[in-house]
mmCIF file of C-alpha atoms in Angstrom:
data_model
loop_
_atom_site.group_PDB
_atom_site.id
_atom_site.type_symbol
_atom_site.label_atom_id
_atom_site.label_comp_id
_atom_site.label_asym_id
_atom_site.label_seq_id
_atom_site.Cartn_x
_atom_site.Cartn_y
_atom_site.Cartn_z
ATOM 1 C CA MET B 546 102.255 90.779 76.947
ATOM 2 C CA ASN B 547 102.590 87.713 79.196
ATOM 3 C CA LYS B 548 99.489 85.953 80.532
ATOM 4 C CA TYR B 549 99.407 83.799 83.638
ATOM 5 C CA GLN B 550 96.641 81.906 85.423
ATOM 6 C CA TYR B 551 96.651 81.580 89.214
ATOM 7 C CA LYS B 552 94.380 80.023 91.802
ATOM 8 C CA VAL B 553 94.365 81.684 95.237
ATOM 9 C CA LYS B 554 92.144 80.206 97.965
ATOM 10 C CA GLY B 555 90.074 78.439 95.308
ATOM 11 C CA VAL B 556 89.535 81.591 93.190
ATOM 12 C CA ASP B 557 90.913 81.638 89.623
ATOM 13 C CA TYR B 558 92.762 84.762 88.444
ATOM 14 C CA GLU B 559 94.034 85.593 84.953
ATOM 15 C CA VAL B 560 96.960 88.006 85.135
ATOM 16 C CA GLU B 561 98.330 89.875 82.119
ATOM 17 C CA ILE B 562 101.571 91.826 82.488
ATOM 18 C CA ALA B 563 101.174 94.794 80.148
ATOM 19 C CA GLU B 564 104.313 96.800 80.894
ATOM 20 C CA VAL B 565 107.230 96.894 83.335
ATOM 21 C CA GLU B 566 109.229 100.050 84.014
ATOM 22 C CA GLY B 567 111.872 99.572 86.703
ATOM 23 C CA ASN B 568 110.016 98.217 89.735
ATOM 24 C CA ILE B 569 106.534 99.371 88.582
ATOM 25 C CA ALA B 570 104.409 96.904 86.599
ATOM 26 C CA LYS B 571 101.117 97.592 84.845
ATOM 27 C CA VAL B 572 99.003 94.447 85.037
ATOM 28 C CA ASN B 573 95.421 93.358 84.358
ATOM 29 C CA VAL B 574 93.848 90.940 86.846
ATOM 30 C CA ASN B 575 90.681 89.376 85.404
ATOM 31 C CA GLY B 576 90.452 92.385 83.068
ATOM 32 C CA ILE B 577 90.868 95.010 85.835
ATOM 33 C CA PRO B 578 93.980 97.224 85.458
ATOM 34 C CA PHE B 579 96.371 97.638 88.399
ATOM 35 C CA GLU B 580 99.709 99.358 88.843
ATOM 36 C CA ILE B 581 101.875 97.370 91.260
ATOM 37 C CA GLU B 582 105.259 97.910 92.847
ATOM 38 C CA LEU B 583 107.695 95.005 92.543
ATOM 39 C CA GLN B 584 110.025 94.111 95.429
ATOM 40 C CA LYS B 585 112.882 93.870 92.897
ATOM 41 C CA PRO B 586 112.942 94.940 89.226
ATOM 42 C CA ILE B 587 112.518 92.038 86.785
ATOM 43 C CA ASN B 588 115.760 90.945 85.139
ATOM 44 C CA ALA B 589 115.109 91.583 81.406
ATOM 45 C CA ALA B 590 117.839 89.085 80.411
ATOM 46 C CA LYS B 591 115.889 86.256 82.065
ATOM 47 C CA HIS B 592 112.568 87.499 80.642
ATOM 48 C CA PRO B 593 113.180 88.591 77.012
ATOM 49 C CA ASN B 594 109.435 89.161 76.379
ATOM 50 C CA MET B 595 109.319 91.898 79.015
ATOM 51 C CA ALA B 596 109.993 95.530 78.186
ATOM 52 C CA THR B 597 113.443 96.802 79.076
ATOM 53 C CA PRO B 598 113.214 98.481 82.480
ATOM 54 C CA LYS B 599 113.230 102.264 82.186
ATOM 55 C CA VAL B 600 114.419 104.747 84.778
ATOM 56 C CA VAL B 601 111.437 106.417 86.438
ATOM 57 C CA PRO B 602 112.065 110.081 87.387
ATOM 58 C CA ALA B 603 111.857 110.832 91.116
ATOM 59 C CA ALA B 604 108.694 112.911 90.600
ATOM 60 C CA ALA B 605 106.904 109.927 89.052
ATOM 61 C CA THR B 606 107.654 107.398 91.789
ATOM 62 C CA VAL B 607 104.755 105.464 93.279
ATOM 63 C CA GLN B 608 104.367 105.383 97.056
ATOM 64 C CA PRO B 609 104.135 101.838 98.447
ATOM 65 C CA ALA B 610 100.717 100.622 99.567
ATOM 66 C CA ALA B 611 100.100 99.995 103.261
ATOM 67 C CA ALA B 612 99.445 96.283 102.620
ATOM 68 C CA PRO B 613 101.183 93.965 100.128
ATOM 69 C CA GLN B 614 98.100 93.634 97.886
ATOM 70 C CA PRO B 615 97.303 95.272 94.544
ATOM 71 C CA VAL B 616 95.531 98.589 94.746
ATOM 72 C CA ALA B 617 93.660 100.119 91.827
ATOM 73 C CA ALA B 618 95.671 103.103 90.544
ATOM 74 C CA PRO B 619 92.880 105.735 90.719
ATOM 75 C CA ALA B 620 91.659 104.750 94.171
ATOM 76 C CA ALA B 621 93.416 106.474 97.072
ATOM 77 C CA PRO B 622 92.813 104.727 100.405
ATOM 78 C CA ALA B 623 91.166 106.925 103.025
ATOM 79 C CA ALA B 624 92.198 106.970 106.666
ATOM 80 C CA VAL B 625 90.745 104.156 108.745
ATOM 81 C CA GLY B 626 88.815 105.232 111.862
ATOM 82 C CA SER B 627 88.826 103.555 115.243
ATOM 83 C CA GLY B 628 86.697 100.488 115.820
ATOM 84 C CA SER B 629 86.095 97.142 114.130
ATOM 85 C CA PRO B 630 87.021 96.904 110.439
ATOM 86 C CA VAL B 631 84.512 95.612 107.890
ATOM 87 C CA LYS B 632 86.533 93.792 105.212
ATOM 88 C CA ALA B 633 85.639 92.710 101.680
ATOM 89 C CA PRO B 634 84.949 88.961 101.732
ATOM 90 C CA LEU B 635 85.861 88.639 98.024
ATOM 91 C CA PRO B 636 87.336 90.789 95.241
ATOM 92 C CA GLY B 637 84.915 92.952 93.280
ATOM 93 C CA THR B 638 83.617 96.424 92.459
ATOM 94 C CA VAL B 639 81.718 98.623 94.902
ATOM 95 C CA THR B 640 78.350 99.420 93.274
ATOM 96 C CA GLU B 641 76.752 101.183 96.248
ATOM 97 C CA VAL B 642 77.768 102.485 99.683
ATOM 98 C CA LYS B 643 74.637 102.507 101.836
ATOM 99 C CA VAL B 644 76.005 104.215 104.982
ATOM 100 C CA GLN B 645 77.867 107.399 105.915
ATOM 101 C CA VAL B 646 80.372 108.325 108.605
ATOM 102 C CA GLY B 647 78.518 108.976 111.856
ATOM 103 C CA GLN B 648 75.530 106.790 110.965
ATOM 104 C CA GLN B 649 74.320 104.284 113.584
ATOM 105 C CA VAL B 650 74.125 100.670 112.271
ATOM 106 C CA ASN B 651 72.837 97.399 113.696
ATOM 107 C CA VAL B 652 73.947 93.806 113.148
ATOM 108 C CA GLY B 653 72.623 92.655 109.770
ATOM 109 C CA ASP B 654 72.276 96.129 108.203
ATOM 110 C CA THR B 655 73.500 96.286 104.591
ATOM 111 C CA LEU B 656 76.592 98.515 104.446
ATOM 112 C CA VAL B 657 77.947 98.065 100.919
ATOM 113 C CA VAL B 658 76.830 96.342 97.719
ATOM 114 C CA LEU B 659 79.781 94.604 96.036
ATOM 115 C CA GLU B 660 79.608 93.217 92.506
ATOM 116 C CA ALA B 661 81.693 90.099 92.037
ATOM 117 C CA MET B 662 81.410 87.615 89.163
ATOM 118 C CA LYS B 663 78.311 89.421 87.776
ATOM 119 C CA MET B 664 76.471 89.047 91.109
ATOM 120 C CA GLN B 665 75.414 91.745 93.577
ATOM 121 C CA ASN B 666 76.567 90.861 97.108
ATOM 122 C CA ASN B 667 75.192 92.711 100.144
ATOM 123 C CA ILE B 668 77.941 93.215 102.710
ATOM 124 C CA GLU B 669 76.165 93.273 106.065
ATOM 125 C CA SER B 670 77.320 94.584 109.408
ATOM 126 C CA GLU B 671 78.598 92.051 111.915
ATOM 127 C CA TYR B 672 78.702 94.798 114.565
ATOM 128 C CA ALA B 673 76.317 97.331 116.096
ATOM 129 C CA GLY B 674 77.689 100.841 116.480
ATOM 130 C CA LYS B 675 78.518 104.057 114.714
ATOM 131 C CA VAL B 676 80.342 104.166 111.360
ATOM 132 C CA THR B 677 83.687 105.871 112.127
ATOM 133 C CA SER B 678 85.152 105.731 108.601
ATOM 134 C CA VAL B 679 84.211 104.721 105.074
ATOM 135 C CA THR B 680 87.305 103.904 102.994
ATOM 136 C CA VAL B 681 85.618 103.081 99.657
ATOM 137 C CA LYS B 682 83.293 104.811 97.234
ATOM 138 C CA GLN B 683 81.043 103.710 94.387
ATOM 139 C CA GLY B 684 83.117 102.377 91.480
ATOM 140 C CA ASP B 685 86.160 101.373 93.558
ATOM 141 C CA THR B 686 87.705 97.984 92.824
ATOM 142 C CA VAL B 687 88.654 96.089 95.979
ATOM 143 C CA MET B 688 90.533 92.884 96.693
ATOM 144 C CA GLU B 689 89.578 90.274 99.275
ATOM 145 C CA GLY B 690 90.448 91.565 102.753
ATOM 146 C CA THR B 691 90.346 95.263 101.831
ATOM 147 C CA VAL B 692 88.912 97.366 104.681
ATOM 148 C CA LEU B 693 85.638 98.867 103.420
ATOM 149 C CA MET B 694 84.769 100.820 106.575
ATOM 150 C CA THR B 695 85.166 100.849 110.344
ATOM 151 C CA ILE B 696 82.390 100.582 112.931
ATOM 152 C CA GLY B 697 83.145 101.786 116.467
#
């Protein structure tokens, strides 16, 4: 297992590469597991510590994510509704979703509670309107910039 430390926009990340099979890598980012799709398979000759790439059967292929950012394996993104997106301001885990599709919200209403670095962060609405979609649920792990919901 290879460990790397990165700093992105002032935030430190510890990345462990657990396993690589073809162009699919199983990694842990700050202790949170992700399954990512590589643009090109890693050349095992250049990286002897990595597992030899294995052929993945067609039935087990992973569909690419809509955006080039890691997505937690168990979380399937929901369709985004029309309106203004509410995005995660930092990576973390959704501990509570306080609104539902169709609910009317005002500027400053708490929409989601996001745990990041052992702190509870209230994500508040910057828009007034009706919630047209909620793309996360309690327990989901999100990265910075992930669309949490849409307000139209």
